Tab-separated table of C-alpha atoms in Angstrom:
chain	number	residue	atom	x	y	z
A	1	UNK	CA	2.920	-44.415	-20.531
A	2	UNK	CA	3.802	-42.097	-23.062
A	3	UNK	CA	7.784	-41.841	-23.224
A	4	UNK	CA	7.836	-38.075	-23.526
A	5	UNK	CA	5.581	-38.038	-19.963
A	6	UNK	CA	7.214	-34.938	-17.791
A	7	UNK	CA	6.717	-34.339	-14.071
A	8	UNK	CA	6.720	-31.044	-13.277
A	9	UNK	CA	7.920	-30.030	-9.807
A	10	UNK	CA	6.579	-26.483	-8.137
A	11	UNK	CA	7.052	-24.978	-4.915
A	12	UNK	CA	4.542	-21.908	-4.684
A	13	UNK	CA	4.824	-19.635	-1.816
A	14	UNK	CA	2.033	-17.035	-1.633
A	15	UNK	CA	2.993	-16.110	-5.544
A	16	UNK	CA	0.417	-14.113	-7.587
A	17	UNK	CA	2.605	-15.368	-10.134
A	18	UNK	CA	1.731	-18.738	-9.896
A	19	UNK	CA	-0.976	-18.877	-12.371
A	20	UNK	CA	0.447	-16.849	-15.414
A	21	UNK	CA	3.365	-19.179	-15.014
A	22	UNK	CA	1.037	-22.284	-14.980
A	23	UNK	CA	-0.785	-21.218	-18.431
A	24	UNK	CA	2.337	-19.924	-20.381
A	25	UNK	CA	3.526	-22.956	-19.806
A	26	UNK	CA	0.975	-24.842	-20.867
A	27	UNK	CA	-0.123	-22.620	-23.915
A	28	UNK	CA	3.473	-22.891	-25.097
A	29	UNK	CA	4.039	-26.335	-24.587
A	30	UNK	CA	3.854	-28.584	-27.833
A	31	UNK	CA	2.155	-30.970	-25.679
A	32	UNK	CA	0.664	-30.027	-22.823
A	33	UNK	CA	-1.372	-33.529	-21.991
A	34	UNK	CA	2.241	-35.110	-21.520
A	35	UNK	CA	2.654	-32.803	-18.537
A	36	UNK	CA	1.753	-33.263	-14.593
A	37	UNK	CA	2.372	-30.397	-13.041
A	38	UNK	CA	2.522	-30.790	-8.845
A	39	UNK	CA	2.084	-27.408	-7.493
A	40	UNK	CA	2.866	-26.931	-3.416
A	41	UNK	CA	0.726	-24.458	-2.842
A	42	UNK	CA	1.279	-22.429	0.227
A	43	UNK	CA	-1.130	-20.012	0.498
A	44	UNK	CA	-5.006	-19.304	1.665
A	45	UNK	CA	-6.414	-22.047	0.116
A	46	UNK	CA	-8.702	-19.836	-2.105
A	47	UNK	CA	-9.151	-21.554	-5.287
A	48	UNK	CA	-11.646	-18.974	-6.652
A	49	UNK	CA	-8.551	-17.828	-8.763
A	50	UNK	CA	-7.968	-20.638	-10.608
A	51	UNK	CA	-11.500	-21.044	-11.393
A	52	UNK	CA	-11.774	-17.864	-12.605
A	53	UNK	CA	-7.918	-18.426	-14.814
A	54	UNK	CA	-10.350	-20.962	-17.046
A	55	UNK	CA	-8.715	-24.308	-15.099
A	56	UNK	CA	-10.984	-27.231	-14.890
A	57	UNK	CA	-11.287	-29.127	-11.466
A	58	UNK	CA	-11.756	-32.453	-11.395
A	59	UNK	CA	-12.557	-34.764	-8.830
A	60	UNK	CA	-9.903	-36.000	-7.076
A	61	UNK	CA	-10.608	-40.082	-6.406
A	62	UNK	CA	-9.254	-39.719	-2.897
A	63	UNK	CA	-11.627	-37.454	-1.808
A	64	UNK	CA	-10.880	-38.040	2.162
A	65	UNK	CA	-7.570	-35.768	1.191
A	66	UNK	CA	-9.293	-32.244	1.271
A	67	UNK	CA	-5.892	-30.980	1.003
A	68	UNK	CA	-5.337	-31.757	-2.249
A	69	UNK	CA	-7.167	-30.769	-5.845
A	70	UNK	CA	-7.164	-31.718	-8.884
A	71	UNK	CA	-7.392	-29.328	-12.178
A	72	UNK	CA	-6.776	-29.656	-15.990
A	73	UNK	CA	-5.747	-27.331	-18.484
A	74	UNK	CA	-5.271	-28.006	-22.155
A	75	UNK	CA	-5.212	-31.792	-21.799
A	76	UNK	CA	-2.394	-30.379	-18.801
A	77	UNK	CA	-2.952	-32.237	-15.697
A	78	UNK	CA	-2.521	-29.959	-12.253
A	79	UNK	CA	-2.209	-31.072	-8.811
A	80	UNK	CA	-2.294	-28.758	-5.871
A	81	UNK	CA	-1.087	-30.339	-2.417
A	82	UNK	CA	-2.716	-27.347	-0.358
A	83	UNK	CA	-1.020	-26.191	2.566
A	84	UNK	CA	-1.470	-22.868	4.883
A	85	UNK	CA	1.564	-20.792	4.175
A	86	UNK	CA	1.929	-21.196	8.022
A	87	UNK	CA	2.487	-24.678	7.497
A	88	UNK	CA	5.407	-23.999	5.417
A	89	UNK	CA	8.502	-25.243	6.282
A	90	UNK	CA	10.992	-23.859	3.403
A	91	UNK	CA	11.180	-24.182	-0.535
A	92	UNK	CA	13.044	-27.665	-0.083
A	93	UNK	CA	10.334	-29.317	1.940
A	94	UNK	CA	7.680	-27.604	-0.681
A	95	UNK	CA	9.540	-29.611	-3.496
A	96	UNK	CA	9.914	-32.401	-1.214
A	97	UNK	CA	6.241	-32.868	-0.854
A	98	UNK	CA	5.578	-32.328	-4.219
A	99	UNK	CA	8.079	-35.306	-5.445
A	100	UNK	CA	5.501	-37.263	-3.086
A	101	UNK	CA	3.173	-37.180	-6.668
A	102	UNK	CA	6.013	-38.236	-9.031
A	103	UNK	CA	4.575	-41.319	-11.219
A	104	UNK	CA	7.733	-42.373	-13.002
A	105	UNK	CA	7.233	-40.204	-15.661
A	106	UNK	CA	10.109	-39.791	-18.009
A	107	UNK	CA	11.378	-36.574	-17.613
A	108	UNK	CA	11.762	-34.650	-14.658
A	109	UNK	CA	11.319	-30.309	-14.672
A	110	UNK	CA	11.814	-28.501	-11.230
A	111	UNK	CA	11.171	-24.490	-11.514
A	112	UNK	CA	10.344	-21.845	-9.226
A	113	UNK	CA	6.065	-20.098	-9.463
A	114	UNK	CA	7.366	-17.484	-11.356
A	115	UNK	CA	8.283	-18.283	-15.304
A	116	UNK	CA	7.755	-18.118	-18.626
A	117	UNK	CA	8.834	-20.650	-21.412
A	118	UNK	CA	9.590	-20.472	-25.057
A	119	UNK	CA	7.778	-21.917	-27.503
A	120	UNK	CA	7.615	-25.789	-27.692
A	121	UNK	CA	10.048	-25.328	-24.625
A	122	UNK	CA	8.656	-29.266	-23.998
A	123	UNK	CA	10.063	-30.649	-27.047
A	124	UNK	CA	13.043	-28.444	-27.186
A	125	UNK	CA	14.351	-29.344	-23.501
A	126	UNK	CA	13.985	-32.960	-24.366
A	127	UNK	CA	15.840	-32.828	-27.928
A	128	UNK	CA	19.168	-30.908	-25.890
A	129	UNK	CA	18.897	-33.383	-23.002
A	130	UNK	CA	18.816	-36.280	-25.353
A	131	UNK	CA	21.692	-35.318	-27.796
A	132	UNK	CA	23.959	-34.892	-24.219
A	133	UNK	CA	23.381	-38.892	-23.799
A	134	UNK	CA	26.550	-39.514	-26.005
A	135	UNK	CA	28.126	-37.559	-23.613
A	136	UNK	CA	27.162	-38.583	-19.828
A	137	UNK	CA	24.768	-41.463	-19.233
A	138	UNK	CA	22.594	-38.986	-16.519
A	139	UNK	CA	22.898	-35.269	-18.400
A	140	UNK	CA	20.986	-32.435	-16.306
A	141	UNK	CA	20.244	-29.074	-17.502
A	142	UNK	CA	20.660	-26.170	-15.422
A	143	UNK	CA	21.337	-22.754	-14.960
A	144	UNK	CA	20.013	-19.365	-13.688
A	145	UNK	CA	17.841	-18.525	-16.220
A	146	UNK	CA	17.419	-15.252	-18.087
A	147	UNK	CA	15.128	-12.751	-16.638
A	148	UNK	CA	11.836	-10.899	-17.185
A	149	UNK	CA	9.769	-8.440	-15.623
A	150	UNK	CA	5.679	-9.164	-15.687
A	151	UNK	CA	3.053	-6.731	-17.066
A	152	UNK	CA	1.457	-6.445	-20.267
A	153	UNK	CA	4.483	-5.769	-22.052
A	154	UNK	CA	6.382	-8.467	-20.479
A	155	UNK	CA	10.037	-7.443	-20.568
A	156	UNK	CA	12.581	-10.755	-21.249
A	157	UNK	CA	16.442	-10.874	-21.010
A	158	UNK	CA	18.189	-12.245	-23.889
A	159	UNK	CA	21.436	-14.399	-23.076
A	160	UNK	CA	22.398	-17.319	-21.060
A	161	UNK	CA	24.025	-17.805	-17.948
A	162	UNK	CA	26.443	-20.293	-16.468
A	163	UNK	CA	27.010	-21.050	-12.832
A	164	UNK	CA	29.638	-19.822	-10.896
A	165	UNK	CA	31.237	-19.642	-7.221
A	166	UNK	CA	30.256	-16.457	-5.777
A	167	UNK	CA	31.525	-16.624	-1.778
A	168	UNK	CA	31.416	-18.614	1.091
A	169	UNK	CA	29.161	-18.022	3.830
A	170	UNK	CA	29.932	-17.272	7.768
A	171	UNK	CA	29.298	-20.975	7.892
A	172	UNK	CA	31.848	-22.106	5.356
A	173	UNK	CA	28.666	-22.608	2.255
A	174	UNK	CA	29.798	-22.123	-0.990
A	175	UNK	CA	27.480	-20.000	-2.743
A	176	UNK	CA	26.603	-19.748	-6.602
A	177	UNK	CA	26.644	-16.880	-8.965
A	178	UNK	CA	26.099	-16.423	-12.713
A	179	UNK	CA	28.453	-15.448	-15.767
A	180	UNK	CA	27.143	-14.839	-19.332
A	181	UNK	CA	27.996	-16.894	-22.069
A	182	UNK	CA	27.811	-17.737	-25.660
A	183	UNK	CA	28.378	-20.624	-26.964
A	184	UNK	CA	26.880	-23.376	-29.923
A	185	UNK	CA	25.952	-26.099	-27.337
A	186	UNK	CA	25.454	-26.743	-23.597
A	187	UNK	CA	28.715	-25.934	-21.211
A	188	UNK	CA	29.525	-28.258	-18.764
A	189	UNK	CA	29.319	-27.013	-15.463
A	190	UNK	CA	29.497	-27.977	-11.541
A	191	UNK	CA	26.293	-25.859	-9.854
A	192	UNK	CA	22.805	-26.424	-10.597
A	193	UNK	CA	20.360	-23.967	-9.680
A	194	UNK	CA	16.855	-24.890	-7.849
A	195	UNK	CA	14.902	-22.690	-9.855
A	196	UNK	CA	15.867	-24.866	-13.073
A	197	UNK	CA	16.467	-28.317	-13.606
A	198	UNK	CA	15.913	-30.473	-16.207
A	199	UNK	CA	16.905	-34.261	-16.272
A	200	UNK	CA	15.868	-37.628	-16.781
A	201	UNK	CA	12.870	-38.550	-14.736
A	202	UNK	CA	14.432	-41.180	-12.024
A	203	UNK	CA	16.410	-38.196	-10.644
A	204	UNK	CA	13.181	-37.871	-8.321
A	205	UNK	CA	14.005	-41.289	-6.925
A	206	UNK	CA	17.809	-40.633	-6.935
A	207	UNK	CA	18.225	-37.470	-5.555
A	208	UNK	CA	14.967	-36.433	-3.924
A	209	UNK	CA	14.773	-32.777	-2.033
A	210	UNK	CA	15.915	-32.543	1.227
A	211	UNK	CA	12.803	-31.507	3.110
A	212	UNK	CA	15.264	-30.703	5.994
A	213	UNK	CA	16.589	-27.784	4.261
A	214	UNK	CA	15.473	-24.590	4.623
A	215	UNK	CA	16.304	-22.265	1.701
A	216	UNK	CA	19.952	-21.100	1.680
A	217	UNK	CA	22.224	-24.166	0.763
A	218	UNK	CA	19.723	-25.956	-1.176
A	219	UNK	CA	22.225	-25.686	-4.643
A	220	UNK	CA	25.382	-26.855	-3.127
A	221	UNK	CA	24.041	-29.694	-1.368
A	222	UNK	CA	21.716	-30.704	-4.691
A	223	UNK	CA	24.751	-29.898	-6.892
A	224	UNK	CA	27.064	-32.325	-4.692
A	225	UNK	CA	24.706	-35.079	-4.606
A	226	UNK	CA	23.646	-35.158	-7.799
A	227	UNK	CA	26.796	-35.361	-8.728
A	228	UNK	CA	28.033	-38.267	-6.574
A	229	UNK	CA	24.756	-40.177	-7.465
A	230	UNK	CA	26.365	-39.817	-11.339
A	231	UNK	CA	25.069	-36.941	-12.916
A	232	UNK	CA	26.301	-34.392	-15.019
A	233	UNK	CA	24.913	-30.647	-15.320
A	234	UNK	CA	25.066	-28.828	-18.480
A	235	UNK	CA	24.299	-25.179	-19.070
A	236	UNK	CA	22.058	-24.139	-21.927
A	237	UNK	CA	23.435	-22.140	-24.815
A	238	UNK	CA	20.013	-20.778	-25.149
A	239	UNK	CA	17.023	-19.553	-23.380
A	240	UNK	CA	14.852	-22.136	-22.495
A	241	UNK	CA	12.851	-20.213	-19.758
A	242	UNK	CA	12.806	-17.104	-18.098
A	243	UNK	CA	12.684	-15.711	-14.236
A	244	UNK	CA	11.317	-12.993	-12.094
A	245	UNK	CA	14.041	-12.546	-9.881
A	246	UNK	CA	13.747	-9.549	-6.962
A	247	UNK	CA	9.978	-10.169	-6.241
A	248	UNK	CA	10.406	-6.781	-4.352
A	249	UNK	CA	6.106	-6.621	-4.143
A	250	UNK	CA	5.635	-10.597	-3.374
A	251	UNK	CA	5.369	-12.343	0.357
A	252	UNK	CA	8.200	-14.207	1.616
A	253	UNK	CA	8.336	-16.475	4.133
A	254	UNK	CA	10.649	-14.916	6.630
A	255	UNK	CA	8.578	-11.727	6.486
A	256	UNK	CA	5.511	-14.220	8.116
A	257	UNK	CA	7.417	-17.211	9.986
A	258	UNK	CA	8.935	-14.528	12.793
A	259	UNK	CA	9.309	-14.223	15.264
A	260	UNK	CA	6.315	-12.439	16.350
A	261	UNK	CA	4.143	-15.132	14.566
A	262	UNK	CA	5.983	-17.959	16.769
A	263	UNK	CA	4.717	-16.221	19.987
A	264	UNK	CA	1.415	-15.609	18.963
A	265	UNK	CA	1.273	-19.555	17.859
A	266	UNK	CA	0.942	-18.987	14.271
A	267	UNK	CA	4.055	-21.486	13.959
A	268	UNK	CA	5.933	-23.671	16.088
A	269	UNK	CA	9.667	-21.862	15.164
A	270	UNK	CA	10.586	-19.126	13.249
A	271	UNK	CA	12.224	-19.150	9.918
A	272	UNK	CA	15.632	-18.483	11.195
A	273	UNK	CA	15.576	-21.873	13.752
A	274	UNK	CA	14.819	-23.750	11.087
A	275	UNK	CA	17.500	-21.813	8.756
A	276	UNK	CA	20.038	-22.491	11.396
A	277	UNK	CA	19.348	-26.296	11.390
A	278	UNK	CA	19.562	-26.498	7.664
A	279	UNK	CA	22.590	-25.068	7.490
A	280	UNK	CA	24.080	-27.874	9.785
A	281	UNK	CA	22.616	-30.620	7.311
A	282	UNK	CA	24.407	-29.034	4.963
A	283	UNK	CA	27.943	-29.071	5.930
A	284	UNK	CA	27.346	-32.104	7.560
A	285	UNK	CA	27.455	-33.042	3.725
A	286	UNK	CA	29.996	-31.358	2.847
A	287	UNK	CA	32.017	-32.693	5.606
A	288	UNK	CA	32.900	-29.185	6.874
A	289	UNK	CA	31.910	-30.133	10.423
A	290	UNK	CA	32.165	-33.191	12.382
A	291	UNK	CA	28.715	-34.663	12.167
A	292	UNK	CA	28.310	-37.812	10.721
A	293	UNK	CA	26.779	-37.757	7.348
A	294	UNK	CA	24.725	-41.138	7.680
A	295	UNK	CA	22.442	-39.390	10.258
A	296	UNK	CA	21.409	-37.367	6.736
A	297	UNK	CA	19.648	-40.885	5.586
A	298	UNK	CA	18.206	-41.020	2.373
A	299	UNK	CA	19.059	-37.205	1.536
A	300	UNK	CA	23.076	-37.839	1.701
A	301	UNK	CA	25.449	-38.070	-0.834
A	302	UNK	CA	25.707	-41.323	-3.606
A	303	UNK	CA	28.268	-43.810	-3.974
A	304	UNK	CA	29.486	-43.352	-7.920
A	305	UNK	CA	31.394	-40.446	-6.934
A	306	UNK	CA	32.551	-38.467	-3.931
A	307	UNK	CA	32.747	-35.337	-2.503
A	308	UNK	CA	36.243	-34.992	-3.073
A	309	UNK	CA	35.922	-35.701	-6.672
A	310	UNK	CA	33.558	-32.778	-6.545
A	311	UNK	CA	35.795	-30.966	-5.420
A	312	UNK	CA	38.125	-31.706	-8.105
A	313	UNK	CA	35.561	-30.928	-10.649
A	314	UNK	CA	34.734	-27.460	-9.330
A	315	UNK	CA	37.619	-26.306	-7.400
A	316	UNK	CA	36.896	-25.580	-4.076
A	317	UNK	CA	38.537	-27.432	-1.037
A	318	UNK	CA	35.394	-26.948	1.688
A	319	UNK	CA	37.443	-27.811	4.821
A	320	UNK	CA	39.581	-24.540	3.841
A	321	UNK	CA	37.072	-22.221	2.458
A	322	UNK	CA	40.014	-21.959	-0.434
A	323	UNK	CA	39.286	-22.014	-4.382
A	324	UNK	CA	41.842	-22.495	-7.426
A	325	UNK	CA	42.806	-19.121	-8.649
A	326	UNK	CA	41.227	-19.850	-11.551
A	327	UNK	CA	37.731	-19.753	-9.808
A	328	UNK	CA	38.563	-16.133	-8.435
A	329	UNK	CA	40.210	-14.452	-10.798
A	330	UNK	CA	38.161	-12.964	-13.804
A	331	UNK	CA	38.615	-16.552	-15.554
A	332	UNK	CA	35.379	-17.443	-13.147
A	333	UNK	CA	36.127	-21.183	-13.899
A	334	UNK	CA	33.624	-23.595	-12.307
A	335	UNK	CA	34.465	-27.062	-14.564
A	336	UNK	CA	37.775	-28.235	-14.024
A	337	UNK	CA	37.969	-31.532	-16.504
A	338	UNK	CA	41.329	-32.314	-16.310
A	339	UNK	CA	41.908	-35.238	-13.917
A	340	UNK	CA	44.244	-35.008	-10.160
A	341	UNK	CA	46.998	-36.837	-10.708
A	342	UNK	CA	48.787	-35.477	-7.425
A	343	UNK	CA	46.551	-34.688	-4.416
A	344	UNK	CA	49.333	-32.939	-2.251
A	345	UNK	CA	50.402	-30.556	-5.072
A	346	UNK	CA	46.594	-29.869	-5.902
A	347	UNK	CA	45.983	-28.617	-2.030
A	348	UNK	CA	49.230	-26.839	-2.754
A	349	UNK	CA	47.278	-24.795	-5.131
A	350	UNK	CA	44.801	-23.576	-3.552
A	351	UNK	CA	44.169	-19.811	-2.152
A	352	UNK	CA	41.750	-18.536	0.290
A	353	UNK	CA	38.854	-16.449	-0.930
A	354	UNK	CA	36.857	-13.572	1.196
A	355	UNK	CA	33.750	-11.658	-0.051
A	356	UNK	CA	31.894	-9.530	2.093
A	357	UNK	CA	29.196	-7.054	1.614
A	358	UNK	CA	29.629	-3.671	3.298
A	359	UNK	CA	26.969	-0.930	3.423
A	360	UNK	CA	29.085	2.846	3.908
A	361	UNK	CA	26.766	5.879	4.810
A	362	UNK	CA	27.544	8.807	1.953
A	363	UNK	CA	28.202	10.917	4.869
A	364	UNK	CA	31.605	9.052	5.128
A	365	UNK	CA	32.649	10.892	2.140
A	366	UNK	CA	31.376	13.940	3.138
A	367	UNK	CA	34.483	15.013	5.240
A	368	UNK	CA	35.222	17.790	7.647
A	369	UNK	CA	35.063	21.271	5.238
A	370	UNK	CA	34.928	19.373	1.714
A	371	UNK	CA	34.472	16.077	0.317
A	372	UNK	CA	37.417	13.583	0.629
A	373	UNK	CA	39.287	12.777	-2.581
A	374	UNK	CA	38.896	9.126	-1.607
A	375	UNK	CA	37.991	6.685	1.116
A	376	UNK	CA	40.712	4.274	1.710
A	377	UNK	CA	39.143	1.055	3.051
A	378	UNK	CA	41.241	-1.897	4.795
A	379	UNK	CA	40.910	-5.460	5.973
A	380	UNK	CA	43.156	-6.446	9.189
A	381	UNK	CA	43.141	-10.475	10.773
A	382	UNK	CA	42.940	-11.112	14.240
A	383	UNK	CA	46.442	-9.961	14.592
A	384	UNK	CA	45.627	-7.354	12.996
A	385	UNK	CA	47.799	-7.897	9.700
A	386	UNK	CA	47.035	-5.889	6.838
A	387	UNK	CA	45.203	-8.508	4.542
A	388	UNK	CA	43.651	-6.250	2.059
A	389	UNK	CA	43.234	-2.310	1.082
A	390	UNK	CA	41.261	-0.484	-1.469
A	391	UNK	CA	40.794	3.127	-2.533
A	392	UNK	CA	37.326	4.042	-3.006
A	393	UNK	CA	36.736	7.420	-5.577
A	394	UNK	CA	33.436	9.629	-4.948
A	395	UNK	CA	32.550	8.342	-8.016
A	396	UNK	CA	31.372	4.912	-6.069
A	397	UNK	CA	28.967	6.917	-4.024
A	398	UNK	CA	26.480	7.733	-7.327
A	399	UNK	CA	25.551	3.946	-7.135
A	400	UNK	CA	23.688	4.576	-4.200
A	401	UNK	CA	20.210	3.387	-4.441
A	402	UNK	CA	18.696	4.765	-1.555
A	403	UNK	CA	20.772	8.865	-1.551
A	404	UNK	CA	21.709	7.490	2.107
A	405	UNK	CA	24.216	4.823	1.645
A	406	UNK	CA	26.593	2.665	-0.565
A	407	UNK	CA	26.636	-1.140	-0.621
A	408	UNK	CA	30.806	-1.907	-1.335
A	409	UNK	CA	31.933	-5.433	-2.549
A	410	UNK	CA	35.128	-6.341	-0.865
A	411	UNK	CA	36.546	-9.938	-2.190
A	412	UNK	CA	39.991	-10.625	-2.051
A	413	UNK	CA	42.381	-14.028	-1.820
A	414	UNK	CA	45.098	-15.148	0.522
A	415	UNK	CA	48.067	-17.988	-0.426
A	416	UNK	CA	47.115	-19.793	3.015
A	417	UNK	CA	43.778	-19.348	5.416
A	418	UNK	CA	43.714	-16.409	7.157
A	419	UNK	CA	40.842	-14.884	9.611
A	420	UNK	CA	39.667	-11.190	8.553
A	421	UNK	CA	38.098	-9.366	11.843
A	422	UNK	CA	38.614	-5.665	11.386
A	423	UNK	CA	37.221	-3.619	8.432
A	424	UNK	CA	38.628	0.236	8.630
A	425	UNK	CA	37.674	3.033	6.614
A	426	UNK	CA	38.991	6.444	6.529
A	427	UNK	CA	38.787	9.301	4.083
A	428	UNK	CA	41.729	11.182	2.783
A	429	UNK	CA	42.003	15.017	1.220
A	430	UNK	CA	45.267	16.182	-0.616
A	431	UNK	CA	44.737	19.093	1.324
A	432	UNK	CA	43.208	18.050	4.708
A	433	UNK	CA	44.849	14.458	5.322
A	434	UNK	CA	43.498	11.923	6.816
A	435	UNK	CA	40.004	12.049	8.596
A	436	UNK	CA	38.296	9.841	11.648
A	437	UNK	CA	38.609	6.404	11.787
A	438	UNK	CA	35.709	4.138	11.273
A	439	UNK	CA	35.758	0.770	12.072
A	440	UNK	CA	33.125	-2.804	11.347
A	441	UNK	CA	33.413	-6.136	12.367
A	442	UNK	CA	33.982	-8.588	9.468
């Protein structure tokens, strides 16, 4: 086998994307017959498109699977496992089936249907990955990568990201964000994002996808398993690839796997059973509930490291929903290197982090005669103890998007664990006073 060889993973759900992705990346690899590309392809199963897009079908030798074809591309070999996107079961059982092709090529790519590469982005991932050897015997590269908007004048974001800890979820899920960076080689980091991976090739056999999980979770529980299986992620210091994030225009699958398809029988559950499910595999993993984590079987964690180590590394403590200060405060650490030497006084660290989204109708500014000089905005606990206030100007209604409503970030830490349940929000004039009360549930 050639030792550059590079298994490319895809999960493709109804994308028109799809194919523009699948020829810039061939046309810019520097050698596109090194590549198989496995492409899940939930959709119609209409391959008039790719006909017409100049691929090459080939016969497949197994020709009792009529779900699967064959194409070629610039010496570029393409597989398509075809499956109605009512088949579908999420983007982790996509990848998961697509793995099913891996043939122990070297390198291993994972992206989402909806990129575009830089030139000789083949050669240039496996140069970076390969000078990281000296530094971790299992290097992955991964990050959110730079954006761009399709059309003829194809519109591409210049910098690089790394991954951050955004919030955790009503189910206790840490979830990643992204910070820019510069910076004159790859930054260690703890998060690896499922749109973009790049690694040695046995990962596939190491850490295969979950096809239990659903959507929302997939990072964490890839990012903590990969890294108890021994691997180390590393952010690019330059673009490798770009994204279309939004999709705004493009199908999704909880727009068709409803509830109103489930009762006509167009799937056995809807999106959000098998969302809810998920989400119990994952902090199973995490050991946030009481589960037991060998009922995950092959798709658990690794035995070089643990889960507490992890947590070392990136500073979270998952039992507590808590981070380091340094993960919340505008230092947006996620690599902690320095090794726990004291357990107790590193729990003693810790602080409790809250983010919630809020959307506030304008009217709520609008007050009685005039508009109020500010809304001021309030988070109580269960006992209703003040846990957090803000004052919000008039100026924060011109980011409305809509000329209805304002979406408001509230994120705040606590010493110890504490329960928000009240959100209050009432406007204020210097000549007026206070107005009516509004209230949400956390």
């Amino acid at each position: 086998m050639n030792r550059s060889a590079i298994f490319v993973s895809i999960a493709s759900y109804r994308d028109p994307e799809l194919i523009p992705t699948l020829k810039d990346m061939i046309a810019t690899a520097a050698h596109p017959k090194n590549l198989h590309i496995v492409v899940c392809w939930q959709d119609d199963g209409d391959l008039t498109p790719f006909h017409v897009a100049g691929f090459y079908k080939q016969e497949h030798p197994q020709a009792a699977e009529q779900d699967i074809a064959e194409f070629k591309l610039r010496g570029a070999r393409i597989t398509l496992l075809c499956r109605h996107y009512y088949q579908s079961k999420g983007a982790c059982w996509a990848r998961h089936l697509a793995e099913t092709r891996f043939g122990d090529e070297d390198y291993f790519l994972q992206i989402d249907s909806h990129c575009r590469f830089i030139p000789q982005w083949d050669v240039k991932m496996i140069t970076l990955l390969s000078s990281l050897l000296s530094q971790s015997p299992r290097p992955l590269l991964s990050a959110y990568p730079p954006g761009y908007q399709p059309g003829e004048d194809e519109q591409r974001q210049n910098f690089v990201n790394r991954m951050i800890f955004r919030e955790f979820t009503r189910e206790g899920i840490p979830m990643a964000g992204s910070k820019n960076f510069r910076a004159t080689q790859p930054q260690r980091g703890s998060y690896l994002a499922g749109g973009f991976i790049f690694t040695l090739g046995r990962f596939v056999r190491d850490v295969p996808n979950d096809p239990h999980i659903f959507f929302a979770g997939e990072e964490i529980a890839m990012s903590v398993r990969a890294f108890t299986h021994g691997y180390d992620v590393y952010h690019p210091h330059q673009p490798l690839l770009w994204h279309y994030y939004q999709r705004a225009d493009s199908p999704k699958i909880w727009q068709d796997h409803d509830n109103s398809a489930r009762d006509r029988g167009a799937i056995s559950e809807s999106w959000w059973q098998r969302d809810q499910r998920s989400k119990r595999r994952i902090t199973t993993l995490l050991g946030i509930n009481q589960d037991n984590p060998e009922a995950l079987g092959p798709y658990g964690c690794g035995t070089l490291r643990t889960v507490r180590e992890f947590e070392y590394q990136c500073g979270l403590l998952f039992s507590q929903q808590a981070v380091q200060p340094a993960v919340a405060d505008e230092r947006k650490q996620a690599f902690f290197p320095e090794k726990v030497t004291s357990e107790q006084q590193w729990l003693d660290s810790f602080a409790a982090h809250y983010d919630r989204q809020i959307t506030l109708p304008l009217a709520l500014w609008q007050g009685m005669d005039s508009p109020y000089d500010h809304l001021h905005l309030t988070v109580y606990d269960t006992d209703n103890h003040l846990l957090y206030r803000d004052h919000l100007c008039a100026g924060v209604s011109a980011r409305s998007t809509d000329g209805v409503s304002v979406c408001v970030v509230i994120s705040f830490s606590t010493p110890t664990p504490c329960f928000p349940a009240t959100i209050r929000v009432c406007g204020w004039h210097k000549n007026q006073g206070w107005g009516p009360l509004t209230e949400y549930p956390w």
